[in-house]
Short mmCIF file of C-alpha atoms in Angstrom, two decimals:
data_model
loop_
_atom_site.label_atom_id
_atom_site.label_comp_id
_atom_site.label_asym_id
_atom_site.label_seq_id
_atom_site.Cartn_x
_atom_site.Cartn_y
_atom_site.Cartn_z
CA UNK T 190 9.90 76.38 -38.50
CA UNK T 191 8.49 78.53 -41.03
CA UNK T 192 5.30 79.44 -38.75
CA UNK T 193 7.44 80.38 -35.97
CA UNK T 194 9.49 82.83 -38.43
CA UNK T 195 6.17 83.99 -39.59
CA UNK T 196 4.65 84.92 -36.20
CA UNK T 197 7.54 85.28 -34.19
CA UNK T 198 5.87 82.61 -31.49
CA UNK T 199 8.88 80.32 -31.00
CA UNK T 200 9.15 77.96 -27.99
CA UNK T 201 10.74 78.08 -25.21
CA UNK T 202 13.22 74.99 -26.22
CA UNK T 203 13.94 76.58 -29.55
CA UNK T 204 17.63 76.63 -29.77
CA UNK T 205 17.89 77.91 -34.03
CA UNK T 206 17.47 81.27 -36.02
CA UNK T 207 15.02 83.45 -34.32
CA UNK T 208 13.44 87.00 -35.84
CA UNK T 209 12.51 89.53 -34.16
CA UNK T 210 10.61 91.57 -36.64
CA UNK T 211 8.27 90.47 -39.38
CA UNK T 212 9.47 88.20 -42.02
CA UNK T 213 9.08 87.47 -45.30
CA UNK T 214 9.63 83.96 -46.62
CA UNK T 215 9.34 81.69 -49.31
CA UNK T 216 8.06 78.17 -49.62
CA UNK T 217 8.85 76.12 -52.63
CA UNK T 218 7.62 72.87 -53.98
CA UNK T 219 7.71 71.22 -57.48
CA UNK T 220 4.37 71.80 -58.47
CA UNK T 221 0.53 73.22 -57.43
CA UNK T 222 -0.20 69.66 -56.61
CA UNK T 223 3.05 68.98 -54.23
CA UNK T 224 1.83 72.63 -52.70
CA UNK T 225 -1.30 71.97 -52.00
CA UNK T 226 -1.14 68.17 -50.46
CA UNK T 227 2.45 68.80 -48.61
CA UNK T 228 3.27 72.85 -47.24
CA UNK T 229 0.29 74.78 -47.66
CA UNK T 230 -1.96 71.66 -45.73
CA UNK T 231 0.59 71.57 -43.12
CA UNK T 232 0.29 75.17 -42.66
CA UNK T 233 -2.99 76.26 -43.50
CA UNK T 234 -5.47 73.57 -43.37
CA UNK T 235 -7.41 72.42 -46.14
CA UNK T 236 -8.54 75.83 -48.17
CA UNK T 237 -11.57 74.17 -50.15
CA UNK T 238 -13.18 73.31 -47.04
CA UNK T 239 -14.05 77.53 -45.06
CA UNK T 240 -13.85 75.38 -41.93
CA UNK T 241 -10.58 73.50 -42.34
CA UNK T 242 -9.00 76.93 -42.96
CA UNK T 243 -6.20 78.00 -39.90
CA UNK T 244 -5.87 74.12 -39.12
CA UNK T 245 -2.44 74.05 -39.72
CA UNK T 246 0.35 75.20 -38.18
CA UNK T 247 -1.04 78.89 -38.47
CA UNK T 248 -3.98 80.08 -36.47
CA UNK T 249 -6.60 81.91 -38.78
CA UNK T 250 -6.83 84.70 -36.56
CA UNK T 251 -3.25 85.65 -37.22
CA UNK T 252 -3.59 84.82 -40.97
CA UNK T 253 -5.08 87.99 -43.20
CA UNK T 254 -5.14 88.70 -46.81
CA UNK T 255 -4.83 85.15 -48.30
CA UNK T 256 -4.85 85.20 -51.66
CA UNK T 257 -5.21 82.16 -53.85
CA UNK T 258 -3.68 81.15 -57.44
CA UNK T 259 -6.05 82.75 -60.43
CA UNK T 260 -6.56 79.36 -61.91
CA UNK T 261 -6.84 76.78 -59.06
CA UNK T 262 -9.48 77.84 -56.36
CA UNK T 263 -7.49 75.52 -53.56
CA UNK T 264 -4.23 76.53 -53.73
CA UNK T 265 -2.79 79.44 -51.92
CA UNK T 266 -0.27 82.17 -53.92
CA UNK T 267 0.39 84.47 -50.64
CA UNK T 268 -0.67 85.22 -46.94
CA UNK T 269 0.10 87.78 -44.48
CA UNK T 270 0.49 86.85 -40.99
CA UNK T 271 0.46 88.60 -37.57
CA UNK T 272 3.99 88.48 -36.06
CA UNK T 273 4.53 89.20 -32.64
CA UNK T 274 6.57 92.00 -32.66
CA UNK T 275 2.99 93.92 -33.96
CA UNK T 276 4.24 93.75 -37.56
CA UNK T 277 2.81 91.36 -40.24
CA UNK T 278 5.01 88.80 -42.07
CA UNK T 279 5.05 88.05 -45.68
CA UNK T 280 4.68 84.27 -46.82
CA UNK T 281 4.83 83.55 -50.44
CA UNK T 282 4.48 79.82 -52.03
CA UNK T 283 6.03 79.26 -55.39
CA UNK T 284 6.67 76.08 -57.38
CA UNK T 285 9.53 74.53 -59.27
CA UNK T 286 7.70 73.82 -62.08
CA UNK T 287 7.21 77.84 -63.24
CA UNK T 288 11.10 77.99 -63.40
CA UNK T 289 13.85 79.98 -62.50
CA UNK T 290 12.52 83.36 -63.36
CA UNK T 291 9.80 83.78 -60.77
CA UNK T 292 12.82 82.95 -58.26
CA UNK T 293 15.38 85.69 -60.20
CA UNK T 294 14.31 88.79 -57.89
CA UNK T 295 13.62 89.86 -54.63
CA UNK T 296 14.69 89.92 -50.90
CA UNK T 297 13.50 87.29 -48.63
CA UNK T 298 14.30 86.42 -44.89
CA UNK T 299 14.06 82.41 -45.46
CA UNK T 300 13.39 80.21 -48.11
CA UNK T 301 11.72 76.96 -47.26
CA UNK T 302 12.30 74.33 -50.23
CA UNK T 303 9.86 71.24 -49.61
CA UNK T 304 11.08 68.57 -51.67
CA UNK T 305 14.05 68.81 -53.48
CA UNK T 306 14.71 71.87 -55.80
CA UNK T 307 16.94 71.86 -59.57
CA UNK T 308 20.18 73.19 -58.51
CA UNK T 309 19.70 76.45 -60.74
CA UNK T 310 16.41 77.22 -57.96
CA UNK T 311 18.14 76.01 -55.05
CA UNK T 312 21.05 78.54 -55.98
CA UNK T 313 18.17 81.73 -56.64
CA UNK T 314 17.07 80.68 -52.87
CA UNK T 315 20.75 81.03 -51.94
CA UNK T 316 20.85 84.63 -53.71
CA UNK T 317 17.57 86.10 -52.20
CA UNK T 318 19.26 86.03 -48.48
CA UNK T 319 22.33 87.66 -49.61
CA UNK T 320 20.88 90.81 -48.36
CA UNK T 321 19.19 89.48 -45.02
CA UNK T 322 22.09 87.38 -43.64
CA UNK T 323 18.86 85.04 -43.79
CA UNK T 324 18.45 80.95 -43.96
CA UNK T 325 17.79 78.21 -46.49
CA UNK T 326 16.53 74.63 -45.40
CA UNK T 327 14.99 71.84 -47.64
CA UNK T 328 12.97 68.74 -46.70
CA UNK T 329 12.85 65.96 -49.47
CA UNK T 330 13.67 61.71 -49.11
CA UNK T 331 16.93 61.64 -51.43
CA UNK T 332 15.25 60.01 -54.65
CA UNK T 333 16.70 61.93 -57.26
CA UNK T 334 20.02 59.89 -56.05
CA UNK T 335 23.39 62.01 -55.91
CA UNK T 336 22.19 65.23 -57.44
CA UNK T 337 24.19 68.44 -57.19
CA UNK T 338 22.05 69.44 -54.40
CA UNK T 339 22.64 66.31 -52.53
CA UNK T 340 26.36 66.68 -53.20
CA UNK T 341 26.29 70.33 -51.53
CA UNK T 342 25.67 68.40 -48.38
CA UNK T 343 27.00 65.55 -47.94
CA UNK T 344 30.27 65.66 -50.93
CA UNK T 345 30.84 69.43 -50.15
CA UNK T 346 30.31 70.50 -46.43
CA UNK T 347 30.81 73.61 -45.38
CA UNK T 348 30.60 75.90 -41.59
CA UNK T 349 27.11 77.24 -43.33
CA UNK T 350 25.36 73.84 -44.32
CA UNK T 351 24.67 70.70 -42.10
CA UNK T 352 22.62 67.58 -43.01
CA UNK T 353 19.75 66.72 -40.33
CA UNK T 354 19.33 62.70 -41.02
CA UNK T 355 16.37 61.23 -39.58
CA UNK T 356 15.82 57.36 -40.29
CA UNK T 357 12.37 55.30 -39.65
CA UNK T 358 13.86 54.32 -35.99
CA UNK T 359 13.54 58.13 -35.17
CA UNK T 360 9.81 57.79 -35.29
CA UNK T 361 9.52 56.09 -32.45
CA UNK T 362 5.66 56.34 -32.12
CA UNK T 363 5.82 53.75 -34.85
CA UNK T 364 6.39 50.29 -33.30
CA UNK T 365 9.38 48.33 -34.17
CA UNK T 366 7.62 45.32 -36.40
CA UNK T 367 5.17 48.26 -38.10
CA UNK T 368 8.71 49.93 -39.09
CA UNK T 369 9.94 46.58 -40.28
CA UNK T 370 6.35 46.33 -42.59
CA UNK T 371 6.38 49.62 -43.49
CA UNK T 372 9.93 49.15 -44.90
CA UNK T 373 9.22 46.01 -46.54
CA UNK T 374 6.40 47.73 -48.47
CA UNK T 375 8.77 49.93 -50.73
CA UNK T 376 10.20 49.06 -53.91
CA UNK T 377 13.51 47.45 -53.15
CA UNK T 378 15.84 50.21 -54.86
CA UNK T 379 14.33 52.90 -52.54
CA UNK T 380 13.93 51.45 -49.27
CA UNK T 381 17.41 53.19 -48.32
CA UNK T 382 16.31 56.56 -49.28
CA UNK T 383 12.58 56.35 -47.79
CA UNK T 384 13.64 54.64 -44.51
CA UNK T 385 17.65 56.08 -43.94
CA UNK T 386 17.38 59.21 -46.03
CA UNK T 387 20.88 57.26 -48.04
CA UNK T 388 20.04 59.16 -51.24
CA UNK T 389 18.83 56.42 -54.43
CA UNK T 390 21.87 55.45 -55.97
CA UNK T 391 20.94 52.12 -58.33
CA UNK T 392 23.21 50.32 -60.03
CA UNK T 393 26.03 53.05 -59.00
CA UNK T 394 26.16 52.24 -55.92
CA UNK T 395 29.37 50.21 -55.42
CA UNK T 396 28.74 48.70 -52.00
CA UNK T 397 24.53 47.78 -52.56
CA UNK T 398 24.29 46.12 -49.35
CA UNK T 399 22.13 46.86 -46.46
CA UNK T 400 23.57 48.85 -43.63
CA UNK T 401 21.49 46.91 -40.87
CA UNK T 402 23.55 43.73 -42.12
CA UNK T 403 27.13 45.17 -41.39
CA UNK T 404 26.71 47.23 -38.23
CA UNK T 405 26.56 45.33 -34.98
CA UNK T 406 27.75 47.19 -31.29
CA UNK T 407 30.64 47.69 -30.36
CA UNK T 408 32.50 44.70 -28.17
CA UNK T 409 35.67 44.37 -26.29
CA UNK T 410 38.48 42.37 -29.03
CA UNK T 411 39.04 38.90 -27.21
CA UNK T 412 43.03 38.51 -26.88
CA UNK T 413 43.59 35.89 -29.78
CA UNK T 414 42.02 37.85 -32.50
CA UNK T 415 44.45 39.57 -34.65
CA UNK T 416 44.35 43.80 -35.84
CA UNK T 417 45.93 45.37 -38.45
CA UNK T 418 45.52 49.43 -39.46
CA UNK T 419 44.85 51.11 -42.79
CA UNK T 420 45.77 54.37 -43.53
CA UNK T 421 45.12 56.92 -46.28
CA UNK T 422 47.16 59.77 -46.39
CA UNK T 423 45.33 63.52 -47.18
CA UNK T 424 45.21 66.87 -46.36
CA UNK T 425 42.83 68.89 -47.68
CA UNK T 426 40.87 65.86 -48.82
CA UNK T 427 41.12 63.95 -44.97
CA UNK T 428 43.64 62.15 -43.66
CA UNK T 429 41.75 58.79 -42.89
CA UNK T 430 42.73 55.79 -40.37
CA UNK T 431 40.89 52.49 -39.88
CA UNK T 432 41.94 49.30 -37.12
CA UNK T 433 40.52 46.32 -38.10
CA UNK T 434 40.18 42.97 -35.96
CA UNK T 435 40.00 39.61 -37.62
CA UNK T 436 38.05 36.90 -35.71
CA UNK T 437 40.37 33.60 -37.00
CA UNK T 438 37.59 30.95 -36.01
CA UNK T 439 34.86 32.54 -38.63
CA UNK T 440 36.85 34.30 -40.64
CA UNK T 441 35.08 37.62 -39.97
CA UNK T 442 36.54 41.12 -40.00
CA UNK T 443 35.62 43.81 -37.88
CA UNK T 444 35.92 47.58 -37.96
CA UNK T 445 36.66 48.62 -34.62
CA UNK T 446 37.74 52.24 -34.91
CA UNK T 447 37.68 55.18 -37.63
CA UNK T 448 39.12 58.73 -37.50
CA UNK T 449 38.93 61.29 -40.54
CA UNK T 450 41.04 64.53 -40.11
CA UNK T 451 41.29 67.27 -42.38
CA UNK T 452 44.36 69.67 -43.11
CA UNK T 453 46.24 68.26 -39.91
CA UNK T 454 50.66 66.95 -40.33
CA UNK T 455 51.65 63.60 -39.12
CA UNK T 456 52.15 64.92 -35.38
CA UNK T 457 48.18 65.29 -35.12
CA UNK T 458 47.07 62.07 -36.88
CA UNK T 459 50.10 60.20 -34.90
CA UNK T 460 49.04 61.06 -31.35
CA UNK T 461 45.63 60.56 -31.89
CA UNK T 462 46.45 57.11 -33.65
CA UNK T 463 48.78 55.60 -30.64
CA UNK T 464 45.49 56.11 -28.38
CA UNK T 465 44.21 52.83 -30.41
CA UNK T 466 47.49 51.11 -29.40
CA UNK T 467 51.32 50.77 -30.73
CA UNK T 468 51.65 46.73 -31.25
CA UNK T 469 49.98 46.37 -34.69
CA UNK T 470 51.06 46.98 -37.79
CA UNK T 471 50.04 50.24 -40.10
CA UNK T 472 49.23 49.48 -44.13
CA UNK T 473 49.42 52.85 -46.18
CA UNK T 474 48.92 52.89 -50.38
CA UNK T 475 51.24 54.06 -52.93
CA UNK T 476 51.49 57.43 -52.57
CA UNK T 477 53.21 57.39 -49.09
CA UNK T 478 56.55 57.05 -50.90
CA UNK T 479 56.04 60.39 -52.34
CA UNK T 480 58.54 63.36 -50.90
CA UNK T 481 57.37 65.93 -49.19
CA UNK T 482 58.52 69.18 -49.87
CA UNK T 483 58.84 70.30 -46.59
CA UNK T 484 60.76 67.46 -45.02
CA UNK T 485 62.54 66.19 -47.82
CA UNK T 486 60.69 62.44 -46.46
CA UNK T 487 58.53 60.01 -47.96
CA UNK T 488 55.08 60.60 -46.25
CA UNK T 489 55.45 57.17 -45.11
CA UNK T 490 58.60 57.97 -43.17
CA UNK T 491 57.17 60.89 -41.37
CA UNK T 492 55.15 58.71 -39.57
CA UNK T 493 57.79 56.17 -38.71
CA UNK T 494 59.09 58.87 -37.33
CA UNK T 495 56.27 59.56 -35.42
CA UNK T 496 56.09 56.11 -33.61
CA UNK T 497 53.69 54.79 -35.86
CA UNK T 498 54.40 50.66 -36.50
CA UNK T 499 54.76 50.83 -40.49
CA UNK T 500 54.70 48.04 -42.61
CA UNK T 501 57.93 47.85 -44.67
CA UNK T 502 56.13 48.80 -48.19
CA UNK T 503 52.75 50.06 -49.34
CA UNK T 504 49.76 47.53 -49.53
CA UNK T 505 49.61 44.91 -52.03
CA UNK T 506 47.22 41.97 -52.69
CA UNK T 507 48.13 39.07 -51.60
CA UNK T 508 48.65 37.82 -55.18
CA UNK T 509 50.75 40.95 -56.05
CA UNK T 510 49.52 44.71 -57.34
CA UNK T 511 47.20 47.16 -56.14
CA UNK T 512 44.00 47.12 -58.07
CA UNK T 513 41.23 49.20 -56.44
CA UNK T 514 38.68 46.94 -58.26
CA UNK T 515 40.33 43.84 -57.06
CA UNK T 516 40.15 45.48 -53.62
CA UNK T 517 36.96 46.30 -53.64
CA UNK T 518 35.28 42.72 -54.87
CA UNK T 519 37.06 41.61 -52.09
CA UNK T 520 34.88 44.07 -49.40
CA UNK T 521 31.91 43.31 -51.13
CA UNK T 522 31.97 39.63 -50.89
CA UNK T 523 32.93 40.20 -46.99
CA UNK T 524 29.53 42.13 -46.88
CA UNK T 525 27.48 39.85 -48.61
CA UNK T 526 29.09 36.59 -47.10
CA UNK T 527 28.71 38.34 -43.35
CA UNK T 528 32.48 38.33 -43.47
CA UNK T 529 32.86 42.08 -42.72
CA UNK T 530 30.88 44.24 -39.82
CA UNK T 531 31.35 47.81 -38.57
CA UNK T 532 30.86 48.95 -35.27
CA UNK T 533 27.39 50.65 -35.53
CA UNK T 534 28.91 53.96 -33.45
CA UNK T 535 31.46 54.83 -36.49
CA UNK T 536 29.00 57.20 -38.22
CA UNK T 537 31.86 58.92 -40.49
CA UNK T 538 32.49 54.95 -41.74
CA UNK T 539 28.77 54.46 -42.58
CA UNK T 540 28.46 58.09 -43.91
CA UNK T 541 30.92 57.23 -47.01
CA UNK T 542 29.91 53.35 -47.31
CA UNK T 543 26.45 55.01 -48.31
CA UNK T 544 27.62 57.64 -50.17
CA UNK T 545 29.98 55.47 -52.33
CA UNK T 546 29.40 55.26 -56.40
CA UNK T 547 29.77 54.65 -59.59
CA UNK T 548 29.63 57.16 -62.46
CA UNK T 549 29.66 55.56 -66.35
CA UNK T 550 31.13 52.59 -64.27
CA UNK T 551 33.59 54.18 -62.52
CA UNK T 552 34.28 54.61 -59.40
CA UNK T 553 33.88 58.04 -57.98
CA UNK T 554 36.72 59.17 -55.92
CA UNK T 555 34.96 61.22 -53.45
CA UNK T 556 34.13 60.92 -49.47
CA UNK T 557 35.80 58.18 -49.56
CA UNK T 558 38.72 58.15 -47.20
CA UNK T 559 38.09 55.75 -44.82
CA UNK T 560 36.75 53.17 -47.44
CA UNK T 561 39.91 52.99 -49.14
CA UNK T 562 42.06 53.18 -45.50
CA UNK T 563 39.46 49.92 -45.22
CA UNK T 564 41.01 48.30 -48.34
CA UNK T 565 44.11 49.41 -47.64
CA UNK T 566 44.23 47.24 -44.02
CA UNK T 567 42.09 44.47 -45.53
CA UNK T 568 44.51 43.84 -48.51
CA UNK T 569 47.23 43.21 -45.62
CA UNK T 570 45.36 41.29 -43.28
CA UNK T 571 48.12 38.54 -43.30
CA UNK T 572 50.32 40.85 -41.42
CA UNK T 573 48.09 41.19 -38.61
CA UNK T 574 49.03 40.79 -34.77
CA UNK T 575 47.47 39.05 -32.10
CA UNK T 576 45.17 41.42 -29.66
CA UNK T 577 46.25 39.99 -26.44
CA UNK T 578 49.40 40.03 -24.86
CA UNK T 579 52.38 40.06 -26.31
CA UNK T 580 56.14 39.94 -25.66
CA UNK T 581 58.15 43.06 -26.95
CA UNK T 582 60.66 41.67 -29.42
CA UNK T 583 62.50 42.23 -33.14
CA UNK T 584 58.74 43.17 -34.21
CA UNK T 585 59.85 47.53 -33.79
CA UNK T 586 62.70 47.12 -36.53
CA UNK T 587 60.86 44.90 -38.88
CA UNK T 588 59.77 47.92 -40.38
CA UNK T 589 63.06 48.38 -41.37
CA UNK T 590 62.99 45.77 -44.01
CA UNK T 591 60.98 45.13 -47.06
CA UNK T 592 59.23 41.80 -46.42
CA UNK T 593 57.05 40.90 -43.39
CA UNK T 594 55.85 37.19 -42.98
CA UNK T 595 53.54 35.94 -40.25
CA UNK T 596 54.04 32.78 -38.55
CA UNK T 597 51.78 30.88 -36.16
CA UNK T 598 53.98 31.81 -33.34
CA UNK T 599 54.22 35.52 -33.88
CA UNK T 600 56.43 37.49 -36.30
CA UNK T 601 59.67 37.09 -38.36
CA UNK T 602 61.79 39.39 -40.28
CA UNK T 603 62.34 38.51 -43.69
#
């Protein structure tokens, strides 16, 4: 990307930014070292060898004026390059390692941060293409763990940023059981990060279980299983809805279906709920018994009202209270017991199961909607209703009442 800024020589299939006048850009790494081995290789060749030189993705004859660092002979400080509007471009490389104030000034038309930058850089990147309208991109494996500039992009999304994830199963040229040794070969805290991009997250991590050993595709329910639904309520933090199936004979739960909505009422997340059926039963925390303002309704309510199968009163564990620890032991030894899968198509599930963390111990309460909407339906699995037929009986009003009990030959109102 930054050679065809440079020259102007995009291809034909190149759908992003294009210039069409010279450019000048900036490429950043942490130090000379990084420079020299990752960016400047890739696009110049190998400088201490004359041949080597225009190797890259530049071609020498549209590369004039390189000049090199004072001190280190193979390392390249800037280049001007041919673009193909008959101008010349402007490519500067600087490193993390001088600091912020070589990054304080100027006006650049893209910044190009290989390998992850301190937030206080990344932010001086941001500031140079005020002027330009220009672009920022990085490249780095997510090894510093949840850093602030992680956090930009996958904790704080906006319209202007968007994560590209590419796992080991994208390189395809690499065969399936080399992938498998190539994985195998990392240290065991950072296979994640080097082979999903799921940025490092230790001990923090709350869920430290392997995403290949929840997923599996997606199947029709067979009719005697049993679903329930979890729901956490949110508007400018999303609105989040899980169903869950429960295979009795194993004992294994099964997220079938996720949806995550964002500043949406009841009416939106209620017709695009029904769509995954109207014969199970809806859990919901706490908080739905607040009022709203507007209606004068607990939030819980408003979707009763909406057609929505409610349980009588918020989730509880089956021994009594609501203790998000308590609930979240319980996930984990599902995962690690093979008790709990995903559907592998549920990418917004799998985006917050590896995003989800611990900070001095506790638990972070961020991007994590859908993980608690989880806990929410697995804390009342006892109230969940069989997949297959059914006969249409007392089951609409038992939301009505305060106690649901399930019997092995269907539902009574307590």
């Amino acid at each position: 990307e930054a050679a065809y800024h440079a020259t102007g020589l995009y291809p034909e299939w190149w759908t992003g930014r294009r210039f069409d006048k010279p450019t000048t850009g900036w490429i950043g790494s942490p130090d000379i070292r990084a420079q020299r081995d990752g960016a400047q290789i890739k696009l110049l060749g190998q400088l201490e060898i004359a041949e080597e030189i225009g190797t890259g993705m530049l071609p020498q004859a549209l590369m004039s004026n390189l000049s090199r660092l004072r001190n280190v002979a193979d390392a390249a400080d800037t280049v001007i390059v041919q673009h193909a509007s008959g101008g010349a471009s402007r490519m500067v490389f600087k490193t993390y390692q001088q600091g912020r104030e070589p990054w304080q000034s100027g006006t650049v038309d893209w910044v190009w941060f290989d390998e992850e930058p301190p937030l206080s850089i990344y932010g001086e990147g941001l500031a140079r293409i005020t002027a330009t309208a220009g672009l920022v991109w990085l490249t780095f494996t997510p090894l510093l763990g949840m850093s602030e500039v992680v956090r930009q992009f996958l904790i704080d999304p906006t319209p202007d940023r968007h994560d590209t994830n590419m796992t080991i199963e994208d390189a395809e040229h690499i065969p399936a059981e080399e992938r498998e040794r190539i994985i195998a070969a990392y240290p065991a805290h950072e296979r994640e990060a080097r082979a999903r991009g799921i940025p490092v997250l230790g001990s923090g991590r709350i869920y430290p279980v392997a995403e290949a050993a929840i997923s599996v595709p997606a199947f029709p329910i067979p009719d005697h299983w049993r679903t329930v639904g979890g729901l956490d309520f949110g508007w400018d933090h999303p609105f989040a809805a899980v169903k869950l199936a429960h295979d009795p004979d194993d004992d294994v739960l099964y997220v079938t279906n996720a949806l995550r909505m964002r500043e949406k009422t009841p009416v939106f997340h209620a017709a695009a709920l029904k769509e995954w059926g109207d014969w199970f039963w809806w859990a919901w925390p706490q908080d739905g018994l607040q009022t709203s303002k507007d209606s004068g309704l607990p939030l819980a309510d408003q979707y009763r009202r909406q057609g929505l199968r409610m349980m009588g009163q918020h989730a509880q564990h089956p021994i009594g209270g609501t203790a998000v620890e308590a609930g979240i032991m319980r996930l984990l030894d599902r995962m690690l017991t093979g008790r709990l899968k995903v559907f592998s198509h549920l990418a917004e599930w799998f985006e917050e199961f590896r995003l989800y963390h611990r900070k001095e111990g506790k638990v972070v309460k961020e991007a994590d909607d859908l993980l608690d909407a989880t806990r929410y339906a697995e804390m009342s699995l006892a109230y969940a209703q069989p997949h297959g037929p059914r006969r249409e009986p007392v089951d609409r009003w038992a939301a009505k009442f305060d106690t649901v009990e399930a019997e092995s030959d269907g539902w009574k109102v307590a």
